[in-house]
PDB file of C-alpha atoms and ligand atoms in Angstrom:
ATOM      1  CA  UNK A  22      10.402  -0.394 -21.480  1.00  0.00           C
ATOM      2  CA  UNK A  23       9.656  -4.107 -21.605  1.00  0.00           C
ATOM      3  CA  UNK A  24       6.290  -5.434 -20.468  1.00  0.00           C
ATOM      4  CA  UNK A  25       6.701  -8.927 -19.083  1.00  0.00           C
ATOM      5  CA  UNK A  26       4.241 -11.341 -17.521  1.00  0.00           C
ATOM      6  CA  UNK A  27       6.373 -14.460 -17.141  1.00  0.00           C
ATOM      7  CA  UNK A  28       8.551 -14.861 -14.039  1.00  0.00           C
ATOM      8  CA  UNK A  29      11.432 -16.676 -15.781  1.00  0.00           C
ATOM      9  CA  UNK A  30      11.485 -14.181 -18.633  1.00  0.00           C
ATOM     10  CA  UNK A  31      11.630 -11.287 -16.169  1.00  0.00           C
ATOM     11  CA  UNK A  32      14.505 -12.971 -14.315  1.00  0.00           C
ATOM     12  CA  UNK A  33      16.437 -13.421 -17.584  1.00  0.00           C
ATOM     13  CA  UNK A  34      15.835  -9.833 -18.692  1.00  0.00           C
ATOM     14  CA  UNK A  35      16.838  -8.362 -15.318  1.00  0.00           C
ATOM     15  CA  UNK A  36      20.021 -10.448 -15.330  1.00  0.00           C
ATOM     16  CA  UNK A  37      20.914  -9.236 -18.830  1.00  0.00           C
ATOM     17  CA  UNK A  38      20.247  -5.562 -18.046  1.00  0.00           C
ATOM     18  CA  UNK A  39      22.120  -5.826 -14.751  1.00  0.00           C
ATOM     19  CA  UNK A  40      25.179  -7.193 -16.575  1.00  0.00           C
ATOM     20  CA  UNK A  41      25.018  -4.207 -18.903  1.00  0.00           C
ATOM     21  CA  UNK A  42      24.161  -1.390 -16.470  1.00  0.00           C
ATOM     22  CA  UNK A  43      25.317  -2.696 -13.075  1.00  0.00           C
ATOM     23  CA  UNK A  44      24.136  -0.701 -10.053  1.00  0.00           C
ATOM     24  CA  UNK A  45      20.984  -0.950  -7.976  1.00  0.00           C
ATOM     25  CA  UNK A  46      17.629  -2.479  -8.808  1.00  0.00           C
ATOM     26  CA  UNK A  47      14.586  -0.610  -7.494  1.00  0.00           C
ATOM     27  CA  UNK A  48      11.111  -2.126  -7.284  1.00  0.00           C
ATOM     28  CA  UNK A  49       7.751  -0.363  -7.012  1.00  0.00           C
ATOM     29  CA  UNK A  50       5.094  -2.981  -6.216  1.00  0.00           C
ATOM     30  CA  UNK A  51       1.573  -1.862  -7.171  1.00  0.00           C
ATOM     31  CA  UNK A  52      -1.845  -3.245  -7.969  1.00  0.00           C
ATOM     32  CA  UNK A  53      -2.123  -0.910 -10.960  1.00  0.00           C
ATOM     33  CA  UNK A  54      -4.703   1.800 -11.668  1.00  0.00           C
ATOM     34  CA  UNK A  55      -1.685   4.038 -11.326  1.00  0.00           C
ATOM     35  CA  UNK A  56      -2.161   7.613 -10.114  1.00  0.00           C
ATOM     36  CA  UNK A  57       0.098  10.485  -9.070  1.00  0.00           C
ATOM     37  CA  UNK A  58       0.842   8.743  -5.767  1.00  0.00           C
ATOM     38  CA  UNK A  59       2.330   5.771  -7.616  1.00  0.00           C
ATOM     39  CA  UNK A  60       4.122   8.102 -10.022  1.00  0.00           C
ATOM     40  CA  UNK A  61       5.898   9.798  -7.155  1.00  0.00           C
ATOM     41  CA  UNK A  62       7.121   6.361  -5.956  1.00  0.00           C
ATOM     42  CA  UNK A  63       8.311   5.567  -9.483  1.00  0.00           C
ATOM     43  CA  UNK A  64      10.070   8.950  -9.820  1.00  0.00           C
ATOM     44  CA  UNK A  65      11.912   8.439  -6.526  1.00  0.00           C
ATOM     45  CA  UNK A  66      12.823   4.902  -7.556  1.00  0.00           C
ATOM     46  CA  UNK A  67      14.049   6.162 -10.975  1.00  0.00           C
ATOM     47  CA  UNK A  68      16.215   8.822  -9.312  1.00  0.00           C
ATOM     48  CA  UNK A  69      17.855   6.356  -6.924  1.00  0.00           C
ATOM     49  CA  UNK A  70      18.406   3.208  -9.018  1.00  0.00           C
ATOM     50  CA  UNK A  71      19.940   2.119 -12.311  1.00  0.00           C
ATOM     51  CA  UNK A  72      17.203  -0.413 -13.017  1.00  0.00           C
ATOM     52  CA  UNK A  73      13.539   0.313 -12.269  1.00  0.00           C
ATOM     53  CA  UNK A  74      10.874  -2.370 -12.107  1.00  0.00           C
ATOM     54  CA  UNK A  75       7.181  -1.647 -11.536  1.00  0.00           C
ATOM     55  CA  UNK A  76       4.906  -4.579 -10.816  1.00  0.00           C
ATOM     56  CA  UNK A  77       1.188  -4.420 -11.521  1.00  0.00           C
ATOM     57  CA  UNK A  78      -0.626  -7.329  -9.955  1.00  0.00           C
ATOM     58  CA  UNK A  79      -4.025  -7.430  -8.264  1.00  0.00           C
ATOM     59  CA  UNK A  80      -3.070 -10.015  -5.694  1.00  0.00           C
ATOM     60  CA  UNK A  81      -5.911 -12.456  -4.895  1.00  0.00           C
ATOM     61  CA  UNK A  82      -4.420 -13.657  -1.601  1.00  0.00           C
ATOM     62  CA  UNK A  83      -4.764 -10.243   0.048  1.00  0.00           C
ATOM     63  CA  UNK A  84      -8.507  -9.864  -0.657  1.00  0.00           C
ATOM     64  CA  UNK A  85     -11.187 -11.328   1.611  1.00  0.00           C
ATOM     65  CA  UNK A  86     -14.142 -13.244   0.121  1.00  0.00           C
ATOM     66  CA  UNK A  87     -16.483 -10.210   0.290  1.00  0.00           C
ATOM     67  CA  UNK A  88     -13.968  -7.629  -0.868  1.00  0.00           C
ATOM     68  CA  UNK A  89     -13.494  -5.898  -4.207  1.00  0.00           C
ATOM     69  CA  UNK A  90     -11.014  -8.289  -5.912  1.00  0.00           C
ATOM     70  CA  UNK A  91     -13.203  -8.757  -8.992  1.00  0.00           C
ATOM     71  CA  UNK A  92     -14.128  -5.135  -9.423  1.00  0.00           C
ATOM     72  CA  UNK A  93     -10.705  -3.672  -8.493  1.00  0.00           C
ATOM     73  CA  UNK A  94      -9.783  -1.310 -11.379  1.00  0.00           C
ATOM     74  CA  UNK A  95      -7.549  -2.954 -13.999  1.00  0.00           C
ATOM     75  CA  UNK A  96      -6.120  -0.355 -16.391  1.00  0.00           C
ATOM     76  CA  UNK A  97      -2.974  -1.954 -17.742  1.00  0.00           C
ATOM     77  CA  UNK A  98      -2.881   0.032 -20.993  1.00  0.00           C
ATOM     78  CA  UNK A  99      -2.986   3.391 -19.219  1.00  0.00           C
ATOM     79  CA  UNK A 100      -0.563   2.051 -16.579  1.00  0.00           C
ATOM     80  CA  UNK A 101       1.954   0.998 -19.202  1.00  0.00           C
ATOM     81  CA  UNK A 102       1.835   4.418 -20.875  1.00  0.00           C
ATOM     82  CA  UNK A 103       2.514   6.115 -17.543  1.00  0.00           C
ATOM     83  CA  UNK A 104       5.368   3.721 -16.749  1.00  0.00           C
ATOM     84  CA  UNK A 105       6.933   4.171 -20.170  1.00  0.00           C
ATOM     85  CA  UNK A 106       6.819   7.959 -19.734  1.00  0.00           C
ATOM     86  CA  UNK A 107       8.336   7.670 -16.259  1.00  0.00           C
ATOM     87  CA  UNK A 108      11.352   5.799 -17.612  1.00  0.00           C
ATOM     88  CA  UNK A 109      10.571   2.384 -16.145  1.00  0.00           C
ATOM     89  CA  UNK A 110      12.780  -0.450 -17.462  1.00  0.00           C
ATOM     90  CA  UNK A 111      10.448  -3.375 -16.769  1.00  0.00           C
ATOM     91  CA  UNK A 112       6.716  -3.413 -16.216  1.00  0.00           C
ATOM     92  CA  UNK A 113       5.988  -6.773 -14.627  1.00  0.00           C
ATOM     93  CA  UNK A 114       2.298  -7.541 -15.164  1.00  0.00           C
ATOM     94  CA  UNK A 115       1.735 -11.218 -14.411  1.00  0.00           C
ATOM     95  CA  UNK A 116      -1.573 -13.061 -14.252  1.00  0.00           C
ATOM     96  CA  UNK A 117      -2.444 -14.995 -11.067  1.00  0.00           C
ATOM     97  CA  UNK A 118      -1.334 -18.176 -12.884  1.00  0.00           C
ATOM     98  CA  UNK A 119       2.111 -16.668 -13.492  1.00  0.00           C
ATOM     99  CA  UNK A 120       2.451 -16.023  -9.759  1.00  0.00           C
ATOM    100  CA  UNK A 121       0.679 -18.827  -7.887  1.00  0.00           C
ATOM    101  CA  UNK A 122       1.099 -22.561  -8.379  1.00  0.00           C
ATOM    102  CA  UNK A 123      -1.471 -25.020  -9.689  1.00  0.00           C
ATOM    103  CA  UNK A 124      -1.765 -26.276  -6.120  1.00  0.00           C
ATOM    104  CA  UNK A 125      -3.118 -22.875  -5.070  1.00  0.00           C
ATOM    105  CA  UNK A 126      -5.837 -22.851  -7.716  1.00  0.00           C
ATOM    106  CA  UNK A 127      -6.864 -26.413  -6.852  1.00  0.00           C
ATOM    107  CA  UNK A 128      -6.781 -26.112  -3.070  1.00  0.00           C
ATOM    108  CA  UNK A 129      -7.156 -22.353  -2.490  1.00  0.00           C
ATOM    109  CA  UNK A 130      -4.082 -22.527  -0.276  1.00  0.00           C
ATOM    110  CA  UNK A 131      -0.434 -21.620  -0.622  1.00  0.00           C
ATOM    111  CA  UNK A 132       2.603 -21.099   1.605  1.00  0.00           C
ATOM    112  CA  UNK A 133       2.016 -17.791   3.365  1.00  0.00           C
ATOM    113  CA  UNK A 134       4.073 -15.347   5.362  1.00  0.00           C
ATOM    114  CA  UNK A 135       2.168 -14.498   8.537  1.00  0.00           C
ATOM    115  CA  UNK A 136       3.227 -11.360  10.401  1.00  0.00           C
ATOM    116  CA  UNK A 137       2.873 -11.350  14.222  1.00  0.00           C
ATOM    117  CA  UNK A 138      -0.701 -11.393  15.554  1.00  0.00           C
ATOM    118  CA  UNK A 139      -0.263  -8.186  17.598  1.00  0.00           C
ATOM    119  CA  UNK A 140       0.581  -6.088  14.541  1.00  0.00           C
ATOM    120  CA  UNK A 141      -2.024  -7.550  12.211  1.00  0.00           C
ATOM    121  CA  UNK A 142      -4.963  -7.846  14.590  1.00  0.00           C
ATOM    122  CA  UNK A 143      -5.568  -4.107  14.677  1.00  0.00           C
ATOM    123  CA  UNK A 144      -6.408  -1.197  12.378  1.00  0.00           C
ATOM    124  CA  UNK A 145      -6.890  -2.521   8.807  1.00  0.00           C
ATOM    125  CA  UNK A 146      -5.983  -6.085   9.775  1.00  0.00           C
ATOM    126  CA  UNK A 147      -8.904  -6.313  12.217  1.00  0.00           C
ATOM    127  CA  UNK A 148     -11.557  -5.972   9.554  1.00  0.00           C
ATOM    128  CA  UNK A 149      -9.497  -7.717   6.859  1.00  0.00           C
ATOM    129  CA  UNK A 150      -8.390 -11.046   8.349  1.00  0.00           C
ATOM    130  CA  UNK A 151      -5.577 -12.610   6.308  1.00  0.00           C
ATOM    131  CA  UNK A 152      -4.993  -9.406   4.333  1.00  0.00           C
ATOM    132  CA  UNK A 153      -1.461  -8.815   5.567  1.00  0.00           C
ATOM    133  CA  UNK A 154      -0.531 -12.501   5.118  1.00  0.00           C
ATOM    134  CA  UNK A 155      -1.407 -12.027   1.445  1.00  0.00           C
ATOM    135  CA  UNK A 156       0.463  -8.719   1.223  1.00  0.00           C
ATOM    136  CA  UNK A 157       3.636 -10.088   2.851  1.00  0.00           C
ATOM    137  CA  UNK A 158       3.513 -13.214   0.706  1.00  0.00           C
ATOM    138  CA  UNK A 159       3.244 -11.377  -2.610  1.00  0.00           C
ATOM    139  CA  UNK A 160       5.811  -8.768  -1.591  1.00  0.00           C
ATOM    140  CA  UNK A 161       8.281 -11.493  -0.557  1.00  0.00           C
ATOM    141  CA  UNK A 162       7.639 -13.291  -3.859  1.00  0.00           C
ATOM    142  CA  UNK A 163       8.311 -10.065  -5.778  1.00  0.00           C
ATOM    143  CA  UNK A 164      11.511  -9.549  -3.787  1.00  0.00           C
ATOM    144  CA  UNK A 165      12.655 -13.076  -4.678  1.00  0.00           C
ATOM    145  CA  UNK A 166      11.680 -12.742  -8.334  1.00  0.00           C
ATOM    146  CA  UNK A 167      13.297  -9.348  -8.921  1.00  0.00           C
ATOM    147  CA  UNK A 168      16.225  -9.580  -6.475  1.00  0.00           C
ATOM    148  CA  UNK A 169      15.744  -5.849  -5.937  1.00  0.00           C
ATOM    149  CA  UNK A 170      18.006  -3.788  -3.684  1.00  0.00           C
ATOM    150  CA  UNK A 171      15.351  -1.237  -2.776  1.00  0.00           C
ATOM    151  CA  UNK A 172      11.563  -1.271  -2.714  1.00  0.00           C
ATOM    152  CA  UNK A 173       9.258   1.749  -2.547  1.00  0.00           C
ATOM    153  CA  UNK A 174       5.909   1.908  -0.739  1.00  0.00           C
ATOM    154  CA  UNK A 175       3.477   4.750  -0.025  1.00  0.00           C
ATOM    155  CA  UNK A 176       3.028   5.995   3.527  1.00  0.00           C
ATOM    156  CA  UNK A 177      -0.731   6.090   2.982  1.00  0.00           C
ATOM    157  CA  UNK A 178      -0.732   2.363   3.710  1.00  0.00           C
ATOM    158  CA  UNK A 179       1.130   3.010   6.947  1.00  0.00           C
ATOM    159  CA  UNK A 180       0.340  -0.315   8.620  1.00  0.00           C
ATOM    160  CA  UNK A 181       1.379  -2.167   5.460  1.00  0.00           C
ATOM    161  CA  UNK A 182       4.680  -0.252   5.387  1.00  0.00           C
ATOM    162  CA  UNK A 183       5.316  -1.027   9.076  1.00  0.00           C
ATOM    163  CA  UNK A 184       4.550  -4.737   8.571  1.00  0.00           C
ATOM    164  CA  UNK A 185       6.748  -4.990   5.456  1.00  0.00           C
ATOM    165  CA  UNK A 186       9.664  -3.331   7.261  1.00  0.00           C
ATOM    166  CA  UNK A 187       9.242  -5.863  10.082  1.00  0.00           C
ATOM    167  CA  UNK A 188       9.099  -8.742   7.597  1.00  0.00           C
ATOM    168  CA  UNK A 189      12.342  -7.590   5.958  1.00  0.00           C
ATOM    169  CA  UNK A 190      13.990  -7.396   9.379  1.00  0.00           C
ATOM    170  CA  UNK A 191      12.596 -10.736  10.601  1.00  0.00           C
ATOM    171  CA  UNK A 192      13.352 -12.711   7.420  1.00  0.00           C
ATOM    172  CA  UNK A 193      16.739 -11.084   6.691  1.00  0.00           C
ATOM    173  CA  UNK A 194      15.897  -9.721   3.270  1.00  0.00           C
ATOM    174  CA  UNK A 195      18.859  -7.636   2.113  1.00  0.00           C
ATOM    175  CA  UNK A 196      16.551  -4.901   0.806  1.00  0.00           C
ATOM    176  CA  UNK A 197      16.003  -1.260   1.807  1.00  0.00           C
ATOM    177  CA  UNK A 198      12.349  -0.404   2.256  1.00  0.00           C
ATOM    178  CA  UNK A 199      11.652   3.196   1.397  1.00  0.00           C
ATOM    179  CA  UNK A 200       8.446   4.868   2.564  1.00  0.00           C
ATOM    180  CA  UNK A 201       7.333   7.770   0.345  1.00  0.00           C
ATOM    181  CA  UNK A 202       5.026  10.669   1.340  1.00  0.00           C
ATOM    182  CA  UNK A 203       1.263  10.586   0.851  1.00  0.00           C
ATOM    183  CA  UNK A 204       0.263  12.435  -2.309  1.00  0.00           C
ATOM    184  CA  UNK A 205      -3.009  14.345  -2.087  1.00  0.00           C
ATOM    185  CA  UNK A 206      -5.469  15.811  -4.562  1.00  0.00           C
ATOM    186  CA  UNK A 207      -5.809  19.617  -4.510  1.00  0.00           C
ATOM    187  CA  UNK A 208      -8.700  19.288  -2.055  1.00  0.00           C
ATOM    188  CA  UNK A 209      -6.485  17.087   0.218  1.00  0.00           C
ATOM    189  CA  UNK A 210      -8.138  13.738  -0.529  1.00  0.00           C
ATOM    190  CA  UNK A 211      -5.332  11.162  -0.336  1.00  0.00           C
ATOM    191  CA  UNK A 212      -4.678   9.626  -3.771  1.00  0.00           C
ATOM    192  CA  UNK A 213      -5.955   6.066  -4.029  1.00  0.00           C
ATOM    193  CA  UNK A 214      -6.905   3.726  -6.843  1.00  0.00           C
ATOM    194  CA  UNK A 215     -10.235   3.286  -5.019  1.00  0.00           C
ATOM    195  CA  UNK A 216     -11.034   7.016  -5.504  1.00  0.00           C
ATOM    196  CA  UNK A 217     -12.180   6.015  -9.001  1.00  0.00           C
ATOM    197  CA  UNK A 218     -15.227   4.393  -7.324  1.00  0.00           C
ATOM    198  CA  UNK A 219     -16.389   7.758  -5.917  1.00  0.00           C
ATOM    199  CA  UNK A 220     -19.084   9.940  -7.459  1.00  0.00           C
ATOM    200  CA  UNK A 221     -19.167  13.699  -6.691  1.00  0.00           C
ATOM    201  CA  UNK A 222     -21.342  13.314  -3.610  1.00  0.00           C
ATOM    202  CA  UNK A 223     -19.250  10.500  -2.124  1.00  0.00           C
ATOM    203  CA  UNK A 224     -16.086  12.354  -2.917  1.00  0.00           C
ATOM    204  CA  UNK A 225     -17.162  15.468  -1.068  1.00  0.00           C
ATOM    205  CA  UNK A 226     -18.283  13.328   1.893  1.00  0.00           C
ATOM    206  CA  UNK A 227     -14.872  11.594   1.870  1.00  0.00           C
ATOM    207  CA  UNK A 228     -13.103  14.941   2.260  1.00  0.00           C
ATOM    208  CA  UNK A 229     -13.986  14.911   5.954  1.00  0.00           C
ATOM    209  CA  UNK A 230     -11.331  12.230   6.458  1.00  0.00           C
ATOM    210  CA  UNK A 231      -8.457  14.537   5.544  1.00  0.00           C
ATOM    211  CA  UNK A 232     -10.265  17.491   7.193  1.00  0.00           C
ATOM    212  CA  UNK A 233     -10.290  15.525  10.459  1.00  0.00           C
ATOM    213  CA  UNK A 234      -6.612  14.609  10.144  1.00  0.00           C
ATOM    214  CA  UNK A 235      -5.504  18.183   9.421  1.00  0.00           C
ATOM    215  CA  UNK A 236      -7.620  19.565  12.282  1.00  0.00           C
ATOM    216  CA  UNK A 237      -6.058  17.046  14.663  1.00  0.00           C
ATOM    217  CA  UNK A 238      -2.579  17.999  13.491  1.00  0.00           C
ATOM    218  CA  UNK A 239      -3.411  21.673  14.112  1.00  0.00           C
ATOM    219  CA  UNK A 240      -4.593  20.880  17.656  1.00  0.00           C
ATOM    220  CA  UNK A 241      -1.535  18.736  18.310  1.00  0.00           C
ATOM    221  CA  UNK A 242       0.688  21.624  17.191  1.00  0.00           C
ATOM    222  CA  UNK A 243      -1.143  23.825  19.700  1.00  0.00           C
ATOM    223  CA  UNK A 244      -0.041  21.436  22.426  1.00  0.00           C
ATOM    224  CA  UNK A 245      -2.999  19.073  22.858  1.00  0.00           C
ATOM    225  CA  UNK A 246      -1.523  15.657  23.500  1.00  0.00           C
ATOM    226  CA  UNK A 247      -4.394  13.488  24.791  1.00  0.00           C
ATOM    227  CA  UNK A 248      -5.316  10.913  22.181  1.00  0.00           C
ATOM    228  CA  UNK A 249      -8.930  10.700  23.420  1.00  0.00           C
ATOM    229  CA  UNK A 250      -9.494  14.427  22.847  1.00  0.00           C
ATOM    230  CA  UNK A 251      -7.943  14.306  19.383  1.00  0.00           C
ATOM    231  CA  UNK A 252      -9.901  11.188  18.408  1.00  0.00           C
ATOM    232  CA  UNK A 253     -13.180  12.818  19.589  1.00  0.00           C
ATOM    233  CA  UNK A 254     -12.432  15.864  17.446  1.00  0.00           C
ATOM    234  CA  UNK A 255     -11.817  13.669  14.388  1.00  0.00           C
ATOM    235  CA  UNK A 256     -14.999  11.651  14.983  1.00  0.00           C
ATOM    236  CA  UNK A 257     -17.087  14.827  15.278  1.00  0.00           C
ATOM    237  CA  UNK A 258     -15.827  15.992  11.878  1.00  0.00           C
ATOM    238  CA  UNK A 259     -16.504  12.561  10.312  1.00  0.00           C
ATOM    239  CA  UNK A 260     -20.111  12.210  11.527  1.00  0.00           C
ATOM    240  CA  UNK A 261     -21.297  11.763   7.925  1.00  0.00           C
ATOM    241  CA  UNK A 262     -19.087   8.693   7.438  1.00  0.00           C
ATOM    242  CA  UNK A 263     -19.114   5.119   8.669  1.00  0.00           C
ATOM    243  CA  UNK A 264     -15.848   5.219  10.565  1.00  0.00           C
ATOM    244  CA  UNK A 265     -14.153   1.858  10.939  1.00  0.00           C
ATOM    245  CA  UNK A 266     -11.313   3.119  13.126  1.00  0.00           C
ATOM    246  CA  UNK A 267      -9.654   6.358  14.253  1.00  0.00           C
ATOM    247  CA  UNK A 268      -6.570   5.547  16.283  1.00  0.00           C
ATOM    248  CA  UNK A 269      -3.335   7.114  17.410  1.00  0.00           C
ATOM    249  CA  UNK A 270      -0.251   4.906  17.517  1.00  0.00           C
ATOM    250  CA  UNK A 271       3.458   5.347  18.106  1.00  0.00           C
ATOM    251  CA  UNK A 272       5.242   5.716  14.776  1.00  0.00           C
ATOM    252  CA  UNK A 273       8.050   3.553  16.107  1.00  0.00           C
ATOM    253  CA  UNK A 274       6.081   0.589  17.543  1.00  0.00           C
ATOM    254  CA  UNK A 275       2.543   0.980  16.171  1.00  0.00           C
ATOM    255  CA  UNK A 276       1.241   0.516  19.729  1.00  0.00           C
ATOM    256  CA  UNK A 277      -1.710   2.707  20.714  1.00  0.00           C
ATOM    257  CA  UNK A 278      -0.792   5.659  22.883  1.00  0.00           C
ATOM    258  CA  UNK A 279      -2.963   7.658  25.296  1.00  0.00           C
ATOM    259  CA  UNK A 280      -0.647  10.640  25.709  1.00  0.00           C
ATOM    260  CA  UNK A 281       1.447  11.737  22.752  1.00  0.00           C
ATOM    261  CA  UNK A 282       5.027  12.262  23.899  1.00  0.00           C
ATOM    262  CA  UNK A 283       6.811  10.751  20.894  1.00  0.00           C
ATOM    263  CA  UNK A 284       6.356  10.702  17.112  1.00  0.00           C
ATOM    264  CA  UNK A 285       2.859   9.426  16.463  1.00  0.00           C
ATOM    265  CA  UNK A 286       0.425   8.676  13.682  1.00  0.00           C
ATOM    266  CA  UNK A 287      -3.302   9.191  13.554  1.00  0.00           C
ATOM    267  CA  UNK A 288      -4.837   6.575  11.232  1.00  0.00           C
ATOM    268  CA  UNK A 289      -8.384   6.527   9.893  1.00  0.00           C
ATOM    269  CA  UNK A 290     -10.409   4.025   7.885  1.00  0.00           C
ATOM    270  CA  UNK A 291     -13.914   5.064   6.897  1.00  0.00           C
ATOM    271  CA  UNK A 292     -16.579   4.000   4.466  1.00  0.00           C
ATOM    272  CA  UNK A 293     -18.536   6.289   2.150  1.00  0.00           C
ATOM    273  CA  UNK A 294     -21.782   5.399   0.448  1.00  0.00           C
ATOM    274  CA  UNK A 295     -21.765   5.260  -3.334  1.00  0.00           C
ATOM    275  CA  UNK A 296     -25.210   4.422  -4.730  1.00  0.00           C
ATOM    276  CA  UNK A 297     -25.955   1.998  -1.915  1.00  0.00           C
ATOM    277  CA  UNK A 298     -22.584   0.264  -1.856  1.00  0.00           C
ATOM    278  CA  UNK A 299     -19.686   1.230   0.378  1.00  0.00           C
ATOM    279  CA  UNK A 300     -16.190   2.369  -0.524  1.00  0.00           C
ATOM    280  CA  UNK A 301     -13.566   1.972   2.171  1.00  0.00           C
ATOM    281  CA  UNK A 302     -10.861   4.643   2.297  1.00  0.00           C
ATOM    282  CA  UNK A 303      -7.809   5.002   4.522  1.00  0.00           C
ATOM    283  CA  UNK A 304      -5.592   7.944   5.367  1.00  0.00           C
ATOM    284  CA  UNK A 305      -3.202   9.035   8.100  1.00  0.00           C
ATOM    285  CA  UNK A 306      -1.102  11.919   9.336  1.00  0.00           C
ATOM    286  CA  UNK A 307       2.065  12.210  11.415  1.00  0.00           C
ATOM    287  CA  UNK A 308       1.554  14.043  14.695  1.00  0.00           C
TER     288      UNK A 308
HETATM  289  O1  PAF B 256      -0.208  -1.442  -1.659  1.00  0.00           O
HETATM  290  C1  PAF B 256      -0.485  -2.196  -2.623  1.00  0.00           C
HETATM  291  O2  PAF B 256      -0.832  -1.754  -3.697  1.00  0.00           O
HETATM  292  C2  PAF B 256      -0.411  -3.693  -2.429  1.00  0.00           C
HETATM  293  O3  PAF B 256      -0.805  -4.059  -1.142  1.00  0.00           O
HETATM  294  C3  PAF B 256       0.978  -4.284  -2.758  1.00  0.00           C
HETATM  295  C4  PAF B 256       2.040  -3.765  -1.818  1.00  0.00           C
HETATM  296  C5  PAF B 256       1.340  -3.936  -4.196  1.00  0.00           C
HETATM  297  C6  PAF B 256       0.931  -5.805  -2.630  1.00  0.00           C
HETATM  298  O4  PAF B 256       0.000  -6.371  -3.478  1.00  0.00           O
END
């Protein structure tokens, strides 16, 4: 495995390996602090492509001014060991200066990809203005840098996956976007790099998120199809948390639905207290 931080060097190396191996290039974009969720994306990517690239980049343009950009876990040594073991060909680990131009650092502005207002001004996008502009911009840059054929994203970030699929459609990227299942801890907590912020108490409080989702799924399977009833049930279970949203949307359009008569998703974002500061977690389940 080669660890590369420079864009031009990565381009050269990919070109050389492609000439040798031919076949498909798969990309797994990440912000590092890799866990089993990421590993499952990498394994799927390894199984389906001749060349596997994992990017590790904590992308400044997708963090708001009061968010955790500075304290986001950076564990590149551990990440590189995991990638090496998983058979990754290239670990792309650039610094912000490798990715953004001098203009950006001087003016705090860059060309951005802005997804439609209706899809970003809800769920995570509502409390994180500009977040999905940053996500789409870095993902499009990674697509252009790697010229990948397929890219792999976790379904835990369901709104992100929906927005990226729309971007690929709207901007004619010739890339397959593959959504991979949520990987959970044994106690059902969805795997997330932010779980490293949790102490025991916060972690056990956070379990009510997945408890709520699984209870709602059980009720849905028993035939309950009114979103309001299902949302009330979830909120009752999550009384110990600061819930940012609990919503049910169509899986196809991401529009909110009152009566579930098609494939749907319940999505939750909630904050848990950790020694006076708050950790924001997201999770979802197909209904
Ligand atoms: O999901 C993430 O980790 C990030 O949003 C992504 C897709 C790597 C872009 O920075």
